Structures are given as structure tokens and as C-alpha cells.
mmCIF file of C-alpha atoms in Angstrom:
data_model
loop_
_atom_site.group_PDB
_atom_site.id
_atom_site.type_symbol
_atom_site.label_atom_id
_atom_site.label_comp_id
_atom_site.label_asym_id
_atom_site.label_seq_id
_atom_site.Cartn_x
_atom_site.Cartn_y
_atom_site.Cartn_z
ATOM 1 C CA MET L 5 154.024 109.519 32.204
ATOM 2 C CA VAL L 6 153.586 113.047 33.771
ATOM 3 C CA SER L 7 152.124 115.602 31.321
ATOM 4 C CA PRO L 8 154.053 118.816 30.562
ATOM 5 C CA GLY L 9 151.094 120.854 31.858
ATOM 6 C CA PHE L 10 151.294 119.130 35.306
ATOM 7 C CA LYS L 11 155.046 119.663 35.404
ATOM 8 C CA ILE L 12 154.651 123.311 34.648
ATOM 9 C CA ALA L 13 152.015 123.832 37.311
ATOM 10 C CA LEU L 14 154.067 121.903 39.825
ATOM 11 C CA PHE L 15 157.284 123.927 39.272
ATOM 12 C CA ILE L 16 155.458 127.196 39.199
ATOM 13 C CA GLY L 17 153.793 126.325 42.450
ATOM 14 C CA LEU L 18 157.205 125.311 43.917
ATOM 15 C CA GLN L 19 158.944 128.413 42.688
ATOM 16 C CA GLY L 20 156.108 130.544 43.995
ATOM 17 C CA CYS L 21 156.121 129.119 47.477
ATOM 18 C CA SER L 22 160.018 129.224 47.535
ATOM 19 C CA SER L 23 160.055 132.877 46.325
ATOM 20 C CA VAL L 24 157.513 134.131 48.890
ATOM 21 C CA GLY L 25 158.992 131.964 51.684
ATOM 22 C CA LEU L 26 162.547 133.140 50.935
ATOM 23 C CA ILE L 27 161.547 136.797 50.805
ATOM 24 C CA MET L 28 159.800 136.583 54.169
ATOM 25 C CA CYS L 29 162.646 134.707 55.807
ATOM 26 C CA ASN L 30 165.153 137.346 54.494
ATOM 27 C CA ARG L 31 162.898 140.237 55.675
ATOM 28 C CA TYR L 32 162.995 138.748 59.222
ATOM 29 C CA LEU L 33 166.734 138.062 59.069
ATOM 30 C CA ALA L 34 167.429 141.670 57.865
ATOM 31 C CA THR L 35 166.847 142.920 61.362
ATOM 32 C CA SER L 36 169.726 140.821 62.628
ATOM 33 C CA LEU L 37 172.096 140.310 59.601
ATOM 34 C CA HIS L 38 173.429 143.544 58.235
ATOM 35 C CA CYS L 39 175.668 142.191 55.492
ATOM 36 C CA PRO L 40 173.373 141.022 52.617
ATOM 37 C CA ILE L 41 176.049 139.748 50.373
ATOM 38 C CA LEU L 42 177.628 137.704 53.097
ATOM 39 C CA THR L 43 174.030 136.335 53.881
ATOM 40 C CA LEU L 44 173.782 135.263 50.367
ATOM 41 C CA VAL L 45 177.227 133.641 50.385
ATOM 42 C CA PHE L 46 176.201 131.569 53.549
ATOM 43 C CA GLN L 47 172.842 130.740 52.088
ATOM 44 C CA ASN L 48 174.194 129.519 48.805
ATOM 45 C CA SER L 49 176.932 127.536 50.596
ATOM 46 C CA LEU L 50 174.480 125.744 52.926
ATOM 47 C CA ALA L 51 171.991 125.281 50.005
ATOM 48 C CA THR L 52 174.777 123.412 48.199
ATOM 49 C CA ILE L 53 175.465 121.276 51.278
ATOM 50 C CA PHE L 54 171.765 120.490 51.588
ATOM 51 C CA SER L 55 171.449 119.611 47.947
ATOM 52 C CA LEU L 56 174.394 117.309 48.092
ATOM 53 C CA ALA L 57 173.150 115.737 51.268
ATOM 54 C CA THR L 58 169.648 114.882 49.835
ATOM 55 C CA TRP L 59 171.195 113.594 46.653
ATOM 56 C CA SER L 60 173.562 111.251 48.447
ATOM 57 C CA LEU L 61 170.717 109.919 50.509
ATOM 58 C CA GLY L 62 168.603 109.447 47.398
ATOM 59 C CA VAL L 63 165.992 112.003 48.621
ATOM 60 C CA GLY L 64 164.248 114.175 46.033
ATOM 61 C CA GLN L 65 165.522 114.917 42.570
ATOM 62 C CA SER L 66 168.649 113.012 41.215
ATOM 63 C CA MET L 67 171.671 114.656 39.785
ATOM 64 C CA ASN L 68 173.949 113.550 36.859
ATOM 65 C CA PRO L 69 177.693 113.384 37.052
ATOM 66 C CA TRP L 70 179.436 116.791 37.064
ATOM 67 C CA LYS L 71 181.467 118.002 34.087
ATOM 68 C CA LEU L 72 184.046 120.848 34.146
ATOM 69 C CA GLU L 73 182.576 122.112 30.900
ATOM 70 C CA HIS L 74 179.255 122.683 32.703
ATOM 71 C CA PHE L 75 180.925 124.842 35.254
ATOM 72 C CA ARG L 76 182.581 126.926 32.462
ATOM 73 C CA ARG L 77 179.204 127.467 30.881
ATOM 74 C CA VAL L 78 177.438 128.574 34.106
ATOM 75 C CA LEU L 79 180.227 131.118 34.904
ATOM 76 C CA PRO L 80 178.823 134.008 32.658
ATOM 77 C CA LEU L 81 175.283 133.474 34.102
ATOM 78 C CA THR L 82 176.723 133.583 37.661
ATOM 79 C CA VAL L 83 178.705 136.754 36.931
ATOM 80 C CA ILE L 84 175.587 138.511 35.455
ATOM 81 C CA PHE L 85 173.608 137.382 38.489
ATOM 82 C CA SER L 86 176.174 138.815 40.854
ATOM 83 C CA VAL L 87 176.200 142.126 38.970
ATOM 84 C CA LEU L 88 172.364 142.008 39.090
ATOM 85 C CA LEU L 89 172.561 141.919 42.889
ATOM 86 C CA TRP L 90 174.911 144.733 42.994
ATOM 87 C CA THR L 91 172.837 146.943 40.834
ATOM 88 C CA SER L 92 169.798 146.078 42.816
ATOM 89 C CA PHE L 93 171.510 147.229 46.045
ATOM 90 C CA GLN L 94 172.702 150.432 44.379
ATOM 91 C CA ALA L 95 169.236 151.157 42.987
ATOM 92 C CA LEU L 96 167.546 150.576 46.416
ATOM 93 C CA GLY L 97 169.941 153.056 47.800
ATOM 94 C CA LYS L 98 169.221 155.705 45.218
ATOM 95 C CA VAL L 99 165.460 155.470 44.581
ATOM 96 C CA SER L 100 162.356 154.447 46.526
ATOM 97 C CA VAL L 101 161.225 150.745 46.752
ATOM 98 C CA ALA L 102 158.172 151.856 44.782
ATOM 99 C CA THR L 103 160.271 152.859 41.803
ATOM 100 C CA VAL L 104 162.175 149.532 41.974
ATOM 101 C CA VAL L 105 158.837 147.654 41.931
ATOM 102 C CA VAL L 106 157.816 149.501 38.678
ATOM 103 C CA PHE L 107 161.131 148.631 36.931
ATOM 104 C CA ARG L 108 160.835 144.943 38.053
ATOM 105 C CA ASN L 109 157.239 144.735 36.687
ATOM 106 C CA SER L 110 158.517 146.000 33.362
ATOM 107 C CA SER L 111 160.980 143.102 33.069
ATOM 108 C CA PRO L 112 158.500 140.635 31.434
ATOM 109 C CA PHE L 113 157.622 143.176 28.751
ATOM 110 C CA PHE L 114 161.304 143.746 27.839
ATOM 111 C CA THR L 115 162.053 140.005 28.086
ATOM 112 C CA ALA L 116 159.293 139.398 25.525
ATOM 113 C CA VAL L 117 160.866 142.009 23.250
ATOM 114 C CA THR L 118 164.256 140.442 23.739
ATOM 115 C CA GLU L 119 162.960 136.912 22.937
ATOM 116 C CA ARG L 120 161.261 138.265 19.896
ATOM 117 C CA VAL L 121 164.435 139.788 18.608
ATOM 118 C CA VAL L 122 166.970 137.162 19.693
ATOM 119 C CA ASN L 123 165.013 133.940 19.405
ATOM 120 C CA ASN L 124 162.353 134.942 16.872
ATOM 121 C CA THR L 125 159.749 134.053 19.361
ATOM 122 C CA VAL L 126 156.201 134.915 18.166
ATOM 123 C CA VAL L 127 154.683 137.366 20.628
ATOM 124 C CA SER L 128 151.197 138.666 19.737
ATOM 125 C CA TYR L 129 150.047 142.296 20.129
ATOM 126 C CA ARG L 130 147.547 141.166 22.640
ATOM 127 C CA THR L 131 150.182 139.543 24.788
ATOM 128 C CA MET L 132 152.356 142.753 24.673
ATOM 129 C CA VAL L 133 149.348 144.762 25.823
ATOM 130 C CA ILE L 134 148.754 142.333 28.731
ATOM 131 C CA LEU L 135 152.432 142.569 29.734
ATOM 132 C CA PHE L 136 152.196 146.418 29.572
ATOM 133 C CA LEU L 137 149.220 146.224 31.913
ATOM 134 C CA MET L 138 151.546 144.783 34.552
ATOM 135 C CA ILE L 139 153.616 147.957 34.358
ATOM 136 C CA VAL L 140 150.405 150.120 34.548
ATOM 137 C CA GLY L 141 149.315 148.161 37.676
ATOM 138 C CA ALA L 142 152.742 148.806 39.320
ATOM 139 C CA LEU L 143 152.439 152.505 38.399
ATOM 140 C CA ILE L 144 149.077 152.711 40.054
ATOM 141 C CA TYR L 145 150.257 150.773 43.131
ATOM 142 C CA THR L 146 153.360 153.030 43.595
ATOM 143 C CA SER L 147 151.789 156.394 42.511
ATOM 144 C CA GLY L 148 152.787 159.091 45.015
ATOM 145 C CA ASP L 149 155.784 157.290 46.122
ATOM 146 C CA LEU L 150 157.924 157.369 42.946
ATOM 147 C CA GLU L 151 161.229 159.022 43.090
ATOM 148 C CA PHE L 152 163.299 160.495 40.114
ATOM 149 C CA THR L 153 166.931 161.005 40.243
ATOM 150 C CA VAL L 154 169.249 160.537 37.133
ATOM 151 C CA VAL L 155 171.729 158.402 39.058
ATOM 152 C CA GLY L 156 168.965 156.368 40.654
ATOM 153 C CA TYR L 157 167.116 155.644 37.452
ATOM 154 C CA GLY L 158 170.547 154.840 35.861
ATOM 155 C CA TRP L 159 171.151 152.051 38.407
ATOM 156 C CA ALA L 160 167.439 150.881 38.088
ATOM 157 C CA LEU L 161 167.844 150.618 34.311
ATOM 158 C CA ALA L 162 171.143 148.691 34.747
ATOM 159 C CA ASN L 163 169.351 146.307 37.170
ATOM 160 C CA LEU L 164 166.524 145.836 34.678
ATOM 161 C CA ALA L 165 168.986 145.078 31.853
ATOM 162 C CA CYS L 166 170.780 142.605 34.111
ATOM 163 C CA THR L 167 167.419 140.982 35.073
ATOM 164 C CA VAL L 168 166.507 140.450 31.432
ATOM 165 C CA THR L 169 170.038 139.307 30.445
ATOM 166 C CA ALA L 170 170.345 136.921 33.365
ATOM 167 C CA GLY L 171 166.932 135.396 32.528
ATOM 168 C CA MET L 172 167.974 134.876 28.807
ATOM 169 C CA PHE L 173 171.325 133.316 29.819
ATOM 170 C CA GLY L 174 169.608 131.089 32.428
ATOM 171 C CA LYS L 175 167.141 129.947 29.765
ATOM 172 C CA ASN L 176 169.847 129.166 27.174
ATOM 173 C CA PHE L 177 171.923 127.484 29.863
ATOM 174 C CA ALA L 178 169.037 125.294 31.072
ATOM 175 C CA MET L 179 168.090 124.369 27.468
ATOM 176 C CA GLY L 180 171.649 123.710 26.451
ATOM 177 C CA LEU L 181 172.014 121.164 29.264
ATOM 178 C CA LYS L 182 168.479 119.973 29.287
ATOM 179 C CA GLU L 183 169.469 116.357 28.506
ATOM 180 C CA GLU L 184 172.769 116.301 30.399
ATOM 181 C CA GLN L 185 171.851 117.630 33.881
ATOM 182 C CA THR L 186 168.839 117.990 36.167
ATOM 183 C CA GLY L 187 167.494 121.067 37.734
ATOM 184 C CA LEU L 188 169.112 120.110 41.006
ATOM 185 C CA GLY L 189 172.581 119.790 39.206
ATOM 186 C CA LEU L 190 172.158 123.149 37.435
ATOM 187 C CA SER L 191 171.177 124.801 40.795
ATOM 188 C CA VAL L 192 174.300 123.385 42.528
ATOM 189 C CA TYR L 193 176.562 124.611 39.639
ATOM 190 C CA GLN L 194 175.208 128.106 40.111
ATOM 191 C CA ASN L 195 175.366 128.076 43.868
ATOM 192 C CA ILE L 196 179.011 126.974 43.943
ATOM 193 C CA MET L 197 180.089 129.403 41.304
ATOM 194 C CA SER L 198 178.102 132.261 43.058
ATOM 195 C CA VAL L 199 180.275 132.257 46.130
ATOM 196 C CA PRO L 200 183.547 133.634 44.553
ATOM 197 C CA CYS L 201 181.491 135.978 42.372
ATOM 198 C CA LEU L 202 179.574 137.406 45.258
ATOM 199 C CA THR L 203 182.788 137.729 47.148
ATOM 200 C CA VAL L 204 184.141 139.941 44.405
ATOM 201 C CA VAL L 205 180.952 142.012 44.529
ATOM 202 C CA ALA L 206 181.397 142.385 48.341
ATOM 203 C CA VAL L 207 185.028 143.664 47.858
ATOM 204 C CA VAL L 208 183.828 146.170 45.182
ATOM 205 C CA THR L 209 181.020 147.540 47.229
ATOM 206 C CA GLY L 210 183.116 147.552 50.477
ATOM 207 C CA GLU L 211 180.844 145.184 52.337
ATOM 208 C CA ALA L 212 183.717 142.551 52.558
ATOM 209 C CA TRP L 213 185.580 144.755 55.134
ATOM 210 C CA ARG L 214 182.719 144.315 57.578
ATOM 211 C CA TRP L 215 182.546 140.522 57.299
ATOM 212 C CA THR L 216 183.016 138.695 60.667
ATOM 213 C CA GLY L 217 183.318 135.064 59.659
ATOM 214 C CA THR L 218 181.086 132.245 61.179
ATOM 215 C CA SER L 219 180.384 134.435 64.176
ATOM 216 C CA TYR L 220 178.026 136.330 61.766
ATOM 217 C CA LEU L 221 175.617 133.386 62.220
ATOM 218 C CA THR L 222 176.500 131.865 65.546
ATOM 219 C CA GLY L 223 175.491 135.075 67.279
ATOM 220 C CA LEU L 224 171.889 134.692 66.161
ATOM 221 C CA ASP L 225 169.149 133.583 68.640
ATOM 222 C CA PHE L 226 167.610 130.111 68.155
ATOM 223 C CA THR L 227 164.518 131.365 66.216
ATOM 224 C CA SER L 228 166.728 133.316 63.740
ATOM 225 C CA LYS L 229 168.956 130.317 63.233
ATOM 226 C CA CYS L 230 165.937 128.163 62.389
ATOM 227 C CA ILE L 231 164.603 130.742 59.965
ATOM 228 C CA PHE L 232 168.020 131.009 58.298
ATOM 229 C CA LEU L 233 168.041 127.213 57.721
ATOM 230 C CA PHE L 234 164.562 127.520 56.249
ATOM 231 C CA SER L 235 165.788 130.162 53.915
ATOM 232 C CA CYS L 236 168.579 127.831 52.671
ATOM 233 C CA VAL L 237 165.923 125.104 51.967
ATOM 234 C CA TRP L 238 163.898 127.643 49.959
ATOM 235 C CA CYS L 239 167.178 128.467 48.075
ATOM 236 C CA VAL L 240 167.389 124.802 47.030
ATOM 237 C CA SER L 241 163.821 124.423 45.974
ATOM 238 C CA MET L 242 163.926 127.860 44.203
ATOM 239 C CA GLY L 243 166.936 126.798 42.100
ATOM 240 C CA ILE L 244 165.437 123.521 41.128
ATOM 241 C CA ALA L 245 162.079 124.961 40.170
ATOM 242 C CA THR L 246 163.541 127.865 38.151
ATOM 243 C CA PHE L 247 165.853 125.793 35.943
ATOM 244 C CA GLU L 248 163.244 123.005 35.415
ATOM 245 C CA LEU L 249 160.641 125.651 34.528
ATOM 246 C CA GLN L 250 163.075 127.298 32.013
ATOM 247 C CA LYS L 251 163.294 123.980 30.272
ATOM 248 C CA LEU L 252 159.493 123.921 29.818
ATOM 249 C CA VAL L 253 158.331 127.449 29.046
ATOM 250 C CA PRO L 254 159.586 130.724 27.363
ATOM 251 C CA GLN L 255 161.581 132.998 29.594
ATOM 252 C CA THR L 256 158.776 135.616 29.413
ATOM 253 C CA THR L 257 156.505 133.223 31.182
ATOM 254 C CA VAL L 258 159.162 132.633 33.853
ATOM 255 C CA MET L 259 159.431 136.495 34.355
ATOM 256 C CA VAL L 260 155.622 136.903 34.598
ATOM 257 C CA ALA L 261 155.518 134.238 37.178
ATOM 258 C CA ASN L 262 158.366 135.931 39.137
ATOM 259 C CA VAL L 263 156.530 139.230 39.103
ATOM 260 C CA SER L 264 153.332 137.548 40.144
ATOM 261 C CA TYR L 265 155.110 136.011 43.161
ATOM 262 C CA LYS L 266 156.327 139.557 44.129
ATOM 263 C CA MET L 267 152.686 140.707 44.097
ATOM 264 C CA VAL L 268 151.678 137.842 46.304
ATOM 265 C CA THR L 269 154.556 138.674 48.537
ATOM 266 C CA LEU L 270 153.350 142.197 48.940
ATOM 267 C CA LEU L 271 149.918 140.959 49.883
ATOM 268 C CA VAL L 272 151.432 138.500 52.373
ATOM 269 C CA ASN L 273 153.576 141.259 53.741
ATOM 270 C CA VAL L 274 150.432 143.462 54.303
ATOM 271 C CA ALA L 275 148.734 140.611 56.097
ATOM 272 C CA LEU L 276 151.729 139.782 58.337
ATOM 273 C CA PHE L 277 153.369 143.122 58.995
ATOM 274 C CA GLY L 278 150.743 145.607 58.071
ATOM 275 C CA SER L 279 150.996 148.381 55.482
ATOM 276 C CA ASN L 280 149.561 151.689 54.292
ATOM 277 C CA VAL L 281 148.812 150.482 50.746
ATOM 278 C CA GLY L 282 145.370 151.998 50.610
ATOM 279 C CA VAL L 283 142.472 151.317 48.285
ATOM 280 C CA TRP L 284 144.210 152.893 45.287
ATOM 281 C CA GLY L 285 147.383 150.835 45.844
ATOM 282 C CA LEU L 286 145.325 147.631 46.329
ATOM 283 C CA PHE L 287 143.619 148.372 43.033
ATOM 284 C CA GLY L 288 147.021 148.651 41.290
ATOM 285 C CA LEU L 289 148.053 145.235 42.830
ATOM 286 C CA VAL L 290 144.855 143.735 41.480
ATOM 287 C CA VAL L 291 145.433 145.157 37.986
ATOM 288 C CA ALA L 292 149.027 143.769 37.924
ATOM 289 C CA GLN L 293 148.105 140.425 39.277
ATOM 290 C CA ALA L 294 145.096 140.129 36.906
ATOM 291 C CA ALA L 295 147.358 140.971 33.962
ATOM 292 C CA ALA L 296 149.689 138.124 35.064
ATOM 293 C CA VAL L 297 146.845 135.653 35.346
ATOM 294 C CA LEU L 298 145.497 136.705 31.945
ATOM 295 C CA TYR L 299 148.967 136.146 30.458
ATOM 296 C CA MET L 300 149.112 132.655 31.926
ATOM 297 C CA TYR L 301 145.613 131.934 30.520
ATOM 298 C CA GLU L 302 146.743 133.227 27.017
ATOM 299 C CA ARG L 303 149.749 130.874 27.177
ATOM 300 C CA VAL L 304 147.706 127.753 28.168
ATOM 301 C CA SER L 305 144.898 128.492 25.720
ATOM 302 C CA GLY L 306 147.521 129.092 22.912
ATOM 303 C CA GLN L 307 149.277 125.820 23.744
ATOM 304 C CA VAL L 308 146.015 123.943 23.590
ATOM 305 C CA LYS L 309 145.003 125.508 20.271
ATOM 306 C CA GLN L 310 148.446 124.699 18.835
ATOM 307 C CA LYS L 311 148.122 121.106 19.943
ATOM 308 C CA GLU L 312 144.606 120.825 18.265
ATOM 309 C CA GLU L 313 145.986 122.360 15.083
ATOM 310 C CA THR L 314 148.878 119.911 15.075
ATOM 311 C CA ALA L 315 146.572 116.962 15.695
ATOM 312 C CA SER L 316 144.225 118.193 12.954
ATOM 313 C CA ILE L 317 147.136 118.490 10.427
ATOM 314 C CA LYS L 318 148.326 114.996 11.420
ATOM 315 C CA ASP L 319 144.818 113.556 10.838
ATOM 316 C CA ASP L 320 144.738 115.203 7.333
ATOM 317 C CA GLN L 321 148.163 113.763 6.570
ATOM 318 C CA ASP L 322 146.979 110.250 7.663
ATOM 319 C CA VAL L 323 143.793 110.502 5.506
ATOM 320 C CA GLU L 324 145.940 111.661 2.552
ATOM 321 C CA ALA L 325 148.343 108.793 3.023
ATOM 322 C CA GLN L 326 145.481 106.335 3.214
ATOM 323 C CA LEU L 327 144.088 107.741 -0.081
ATOM 324 C CA VAL L 328 147.506 107.387 -1.749
ATOM 325 C CA ARG L 329 147.863 103.770 -0.554
ATOM 326 C CA LYS L 330 144.315 102.900 -1.918
ATOM 327 C CA ALA L 331 145.188 104.516 -5.191
ATOM 328 C CA GLU L 332 148.418 102.599 -5.450
ATOM 329 C CA SER L 333 146.625 99.278 -4.559
ATOM 330 C CA ALA L 334 143.893 99.916 -7.059
ATOM 331 C CA GLN L 335 146.574 100.323 -9.864
#
């Protein structure tokens, strides 16, 4: 029997590798592929084909029979995810990348607030301070490069709201189908439903009029084609890890992990492509990453303490039951 702690560590590791790998692949592909939404459509389509192929061959995670009701339930999540991408593109076009980083680092804090209000999740003052430190670290990292415009901040706030909402919907969706479908099945649902939703976003943004069909990919060189295929594999593993993780931990933990991956990605980006981060920026990254690690430690230590308290209560109940039985037998 695999312990929940091992599963959590496994899926965090898988999600982290997938996130960093996918971002690095997409960064490379961005020099050749200039329609980001069309790239996502092809990635999700091929990811679905890969998922079905491995499932039919009996490789990797299994998948339960599909149900039409499941597709209906995943539709709101996919719509929000598509709007999230749209607001992300709009925000990046109106403000600096540094400003977007600050808003993304604030998502765990606001997710914790939302979970506390919506699900009555207990979030300690200490945990909220740790989550706020992630925002402070991002502010230090991006100081000097922040950019304020009313329109830009409006799109950034909309993207933040979509990020928190999509996370909460994804959490409820995964928990609602926890016993009915695996992470692979949930990922396939979302990938299939994302294609029409992303197409609508492309039409709204005007990108659809620049689409060129399959020649969009066939014109790539051999290296770019291989990297594109790798990105599709990362899409599959990312979807599986995300939904399985949402079944095991609070959504705030998932968001903290996601921000942590972004910090690791920045460090990998510096190592591979070079950057002018500087000592002050590096200090900000360390603060944000240390806050993420501290949050994870708080979660693990809290779970251990809760288990010990539960075990202690159970022992007390067993002793009390034994005393009752002895008293009854004495009578």
C-alpha cells in the first residue's frame, strides 16, 4: 500500500518536472511558432492522442469508462481555463513580465483566502504570513522593472481572478470525480474540451485568421518537431499530476507548488539562456522559494501533528472502552 505522503511527493515531482520542461520547450518553440493559441490546440490534441495510445497499450495510468456527464462537468473548468489564457496574453501585452510574476506569486495567498471563505478551510495566521512572503520575494525580484497602467493592471487582476477560480473549479472537479475517474481520464476530458474553447478564444482575439493548418507544424525543422513532441508528453504528465495532486492536498498547496516551479524555471532559464537578474533579484528569488519550502514544511508538520492527535484520541477511546467493558463484566 503506497502512503499518501509518497503519492504527494511523487506527483509534486512529476508536476514540477512537467511544468519546467513544458515552459522550456515552449520558450524554444516561440521562436518558430507565432500563434500561441494554435500551438496549444495542437499540443492538447496530440496530448489526447498520446494519452489514448498509452492507455490502449496498457502503459502507465489506467482510465475508467467515459461518461457524458463528466464532459458536462468539465466544461465550466475548461471555459475558465481558456479565459485565463486570454487574460494572460492580454496582461503580457499591457504590462511587463515582472508585473505578471508578482500577480502570479500572489495567487496562493488569494487562493488560501478563497478556500477559507468557500470551504471553511482552516488557514493559520502563520501560514498567511508565509504566503505573503512569496509576494514580497516577487516584489524584490522584479523591483525596478514593475510597470503600472490602469488597463494593464485590470487585465492582470482578471488573470489572477481566473487563476484562483480555475484552481478552485479544478479542485472541486477532481474531488467530485475522485472515485469515478483517474487523473489520466480527467486530463483527457479537459484536453478534448479545450480545443473548441481555445478556438473561440482565438476567434475573439483575432489569432484564428492567421492560422495555416497542419503546415504550421510541418514547416518546422527536425529539432523543433522533436521538441514539440516532447512538449505534448509534458502536457500529458502535467495533466495527470495536477488532477491527482488536487485529490490529495488543498488547492493552496497546489498553487504554492506551481509558483515554486515558476521560480525554479527562472533559475533554469538563467542557467541556460543567461539573464541580468543581479544579486538583488536573486535574493528575491531565494525569499520567494524559501517561503514556498517553509509552507510545504508547515503543511507536512501539521499533517503529522494531526495524525498524532488522532491516534492519541483513538487510544484514549480504546482505553475508555476497555474500562467500560471491565465495569460491565464486574457487575
